[in-house]
mmCIF file of C-alpha atoms in Angstrom:
data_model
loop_
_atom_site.group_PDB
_atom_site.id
_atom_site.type_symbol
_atom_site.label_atom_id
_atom_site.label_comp_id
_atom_site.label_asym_id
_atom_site.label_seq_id
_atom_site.Cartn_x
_atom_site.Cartn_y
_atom_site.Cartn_z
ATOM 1 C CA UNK A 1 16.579 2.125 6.902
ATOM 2 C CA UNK A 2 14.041 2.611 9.746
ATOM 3 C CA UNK A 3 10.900 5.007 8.520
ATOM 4 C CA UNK A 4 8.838 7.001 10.699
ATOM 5 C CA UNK A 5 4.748 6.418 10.878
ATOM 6 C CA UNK A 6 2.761 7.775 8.780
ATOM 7 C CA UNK A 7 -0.668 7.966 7.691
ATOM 8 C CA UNK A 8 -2.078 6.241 4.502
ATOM 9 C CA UNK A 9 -5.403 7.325 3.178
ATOM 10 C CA UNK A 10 -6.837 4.788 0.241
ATOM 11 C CA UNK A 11 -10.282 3.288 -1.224
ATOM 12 C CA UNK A 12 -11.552 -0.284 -2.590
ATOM 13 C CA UNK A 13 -14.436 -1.381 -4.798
ATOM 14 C CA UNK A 14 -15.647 -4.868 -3.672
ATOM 15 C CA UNK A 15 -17.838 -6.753 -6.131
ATOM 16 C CA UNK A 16 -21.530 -8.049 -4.215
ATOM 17 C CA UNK A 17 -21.395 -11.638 -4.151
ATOM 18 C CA UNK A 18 -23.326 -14.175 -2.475
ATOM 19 C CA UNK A 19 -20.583 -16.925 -2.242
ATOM 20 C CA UNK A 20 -17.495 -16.346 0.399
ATOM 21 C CA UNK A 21 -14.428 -15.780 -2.031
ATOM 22 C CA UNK A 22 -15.380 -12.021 -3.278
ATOM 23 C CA UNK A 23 -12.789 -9.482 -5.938
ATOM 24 C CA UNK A 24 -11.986 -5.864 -5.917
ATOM 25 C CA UNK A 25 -9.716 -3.504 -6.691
ATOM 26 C CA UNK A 26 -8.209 -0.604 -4.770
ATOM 27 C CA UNK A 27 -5.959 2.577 -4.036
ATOM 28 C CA UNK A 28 -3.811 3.761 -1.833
ATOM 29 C CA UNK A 29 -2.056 7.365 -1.292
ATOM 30 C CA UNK A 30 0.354 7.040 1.500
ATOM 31 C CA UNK A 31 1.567 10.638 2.760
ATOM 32 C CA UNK A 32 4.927 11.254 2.598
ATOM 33 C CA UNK A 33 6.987 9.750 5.327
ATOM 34 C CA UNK A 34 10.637 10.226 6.214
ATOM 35 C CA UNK A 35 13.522 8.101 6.887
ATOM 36 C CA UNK A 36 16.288 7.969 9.376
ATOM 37 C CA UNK A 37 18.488 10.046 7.220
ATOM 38 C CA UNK A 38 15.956 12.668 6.744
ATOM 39 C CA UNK A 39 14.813 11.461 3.285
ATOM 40 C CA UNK A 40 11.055 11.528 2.393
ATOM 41 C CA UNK A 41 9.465 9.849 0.135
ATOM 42 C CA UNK A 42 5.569 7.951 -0.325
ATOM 43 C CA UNK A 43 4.261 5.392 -2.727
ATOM 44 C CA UNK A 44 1.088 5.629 -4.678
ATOM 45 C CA UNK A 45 -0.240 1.609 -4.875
ATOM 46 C CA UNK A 46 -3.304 0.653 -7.113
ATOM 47 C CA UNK A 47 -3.679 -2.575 -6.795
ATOM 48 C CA UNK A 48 -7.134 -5.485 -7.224
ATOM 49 C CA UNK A 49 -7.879 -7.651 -4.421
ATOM 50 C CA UNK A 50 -8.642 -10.858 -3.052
ATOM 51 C CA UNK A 51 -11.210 -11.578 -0.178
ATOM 52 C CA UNK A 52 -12.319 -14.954 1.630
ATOM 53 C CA UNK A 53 -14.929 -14.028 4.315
ATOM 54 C CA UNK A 54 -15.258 -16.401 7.239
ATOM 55 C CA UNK A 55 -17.977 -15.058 9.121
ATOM 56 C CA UNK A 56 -16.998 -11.658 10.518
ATOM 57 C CA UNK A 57 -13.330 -12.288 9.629
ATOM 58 C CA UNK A 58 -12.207 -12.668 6.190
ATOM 59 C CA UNK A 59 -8.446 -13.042 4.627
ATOM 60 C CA UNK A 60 -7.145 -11.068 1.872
ATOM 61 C CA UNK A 61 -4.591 -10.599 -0.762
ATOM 62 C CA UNK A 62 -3.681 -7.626 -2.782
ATOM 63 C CA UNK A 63 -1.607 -7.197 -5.760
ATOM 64 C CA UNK A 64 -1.011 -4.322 -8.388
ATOM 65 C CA UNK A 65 1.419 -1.337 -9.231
ATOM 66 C CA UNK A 66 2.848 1.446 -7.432
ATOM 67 C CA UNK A 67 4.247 5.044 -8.305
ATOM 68 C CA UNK A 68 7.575 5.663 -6.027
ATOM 69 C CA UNK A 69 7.546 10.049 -5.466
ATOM 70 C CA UNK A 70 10.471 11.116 -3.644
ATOM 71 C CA UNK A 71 11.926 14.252 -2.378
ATOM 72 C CA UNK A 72 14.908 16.880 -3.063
ATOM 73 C CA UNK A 73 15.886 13.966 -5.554
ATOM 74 C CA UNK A 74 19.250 15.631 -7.994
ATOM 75 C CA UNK A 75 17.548 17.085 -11.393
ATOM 76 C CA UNK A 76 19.515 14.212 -13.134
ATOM 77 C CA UNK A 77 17.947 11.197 -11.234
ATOM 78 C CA UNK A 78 14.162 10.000 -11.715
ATOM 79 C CA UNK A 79 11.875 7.297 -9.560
ATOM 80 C CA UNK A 80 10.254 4.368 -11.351
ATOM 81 C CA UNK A 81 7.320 2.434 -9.596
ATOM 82 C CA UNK A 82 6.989 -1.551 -9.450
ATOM 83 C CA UNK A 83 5.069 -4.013 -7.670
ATOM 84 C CA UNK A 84 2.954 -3.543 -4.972
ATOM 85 C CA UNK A 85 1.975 -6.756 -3.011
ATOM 86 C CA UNK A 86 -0.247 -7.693 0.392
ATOM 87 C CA UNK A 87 -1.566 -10.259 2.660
ATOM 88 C CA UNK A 88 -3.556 -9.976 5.562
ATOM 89 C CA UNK A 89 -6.980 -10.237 7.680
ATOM 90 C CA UNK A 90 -9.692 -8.099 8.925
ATOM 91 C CA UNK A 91 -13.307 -8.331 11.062
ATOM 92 C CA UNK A 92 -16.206 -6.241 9.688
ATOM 93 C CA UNK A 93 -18.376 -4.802 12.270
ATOM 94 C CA UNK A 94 -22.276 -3.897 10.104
ATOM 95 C CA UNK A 95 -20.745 -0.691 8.296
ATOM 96 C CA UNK A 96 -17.078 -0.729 9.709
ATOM 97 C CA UNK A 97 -14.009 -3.186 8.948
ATOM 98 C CA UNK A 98 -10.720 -3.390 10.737
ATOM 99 C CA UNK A 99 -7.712 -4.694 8.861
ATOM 100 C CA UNK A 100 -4.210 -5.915 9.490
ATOM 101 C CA UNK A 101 -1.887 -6.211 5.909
ATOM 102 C CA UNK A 102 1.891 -6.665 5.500
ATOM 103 C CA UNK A 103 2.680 -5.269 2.212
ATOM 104 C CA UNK A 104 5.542 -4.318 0.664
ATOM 105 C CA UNK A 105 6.281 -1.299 -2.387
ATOM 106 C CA UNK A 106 8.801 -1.313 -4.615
ATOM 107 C CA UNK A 107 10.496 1.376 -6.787
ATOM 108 C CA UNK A 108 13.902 2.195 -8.032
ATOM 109 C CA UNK A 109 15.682 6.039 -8.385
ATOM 110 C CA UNK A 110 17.749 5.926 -11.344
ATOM 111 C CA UNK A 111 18.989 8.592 -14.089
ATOM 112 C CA UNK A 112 17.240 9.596 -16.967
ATOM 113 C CA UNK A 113 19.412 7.751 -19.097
ATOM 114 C CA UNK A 114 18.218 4.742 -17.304
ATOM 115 C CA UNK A 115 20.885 4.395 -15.295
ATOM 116 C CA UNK A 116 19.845 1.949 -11.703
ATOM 117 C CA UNK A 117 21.204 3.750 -8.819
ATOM 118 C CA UNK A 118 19.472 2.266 -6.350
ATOM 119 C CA UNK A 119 16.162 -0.432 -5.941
ATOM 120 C CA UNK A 120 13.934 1.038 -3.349
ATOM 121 C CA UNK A 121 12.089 -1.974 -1.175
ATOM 122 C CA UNK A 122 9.188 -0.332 1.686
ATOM 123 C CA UNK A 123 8.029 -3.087 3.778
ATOM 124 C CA UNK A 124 5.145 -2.642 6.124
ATOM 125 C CA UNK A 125 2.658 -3.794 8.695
ATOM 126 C CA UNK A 126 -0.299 -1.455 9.171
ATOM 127 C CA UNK A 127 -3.413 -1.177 10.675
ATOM 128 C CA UNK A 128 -6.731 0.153 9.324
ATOM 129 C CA UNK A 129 -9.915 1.232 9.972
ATOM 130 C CA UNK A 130 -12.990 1.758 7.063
ATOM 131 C CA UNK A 131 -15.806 2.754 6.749
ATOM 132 C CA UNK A 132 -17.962 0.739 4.498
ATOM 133 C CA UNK A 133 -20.658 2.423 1.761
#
């Protein structure tokens, strides 16, 4: 289903190193966003990280958990998180970084007698901006 923009606010930790392969770990609240059918739902992603700096640029790769939250769901059914998982690239700029990532959530609504109704896959491409402590 096609899903509106939204707006993702999140946080990493990157361990100092001197050498150009570096490790972190990070967060990610995405507000909620709605689908074509109205639906709305967000994932939560905490994930650790990847880096190889080339210069200015560096590559990275994220991997971790999410939590699935979603709307108006029937008192019956309940959401169950999965894996969260990310490549991409960014430029850092002295104290700011921009980054490109595909990434894609997934989750699954089911029953609370653990029932699947239905696997929940969020693929996306975004782009961010950071400020860097």
């Amino acid at each position: 289903y096609d899903v509106k923009t939204g707006i993702t606010i999140g946080g990493e930790y990157i361990l100092d190193s001197d050498k150009d392969l570096t490790f972190g770990a990070g967060f990610e609240y995405q507000l909620t966003r709605e689908t074509e059918f109205k639906d709305k739902f967000n994932f939560i992603p905490v994930y650790a990280l990847a880096r190889y700096q080339f210069d200015a640029f560096y590559m990275t790769v994220k991997a971790g958990y999410n939590l699935l939250q979603f709307e108006n769901l029937p008192e019956e059914a309940e959401t169950t998180g999965g894996l969260f998982y990310g490549i991409g690239g960014g430029m850092t700029f002295d104290k700011f970084q921009v980054e490109l990532l595909y990434s894609v959530n997934n989750g699954e609504i089911g029953t609370k007698t653990g029932i699947n109704i239905m696997d929940i896959k969020y693929s996306k491409i975004s782009l961010s901006v950071g400020y860097k402590f």
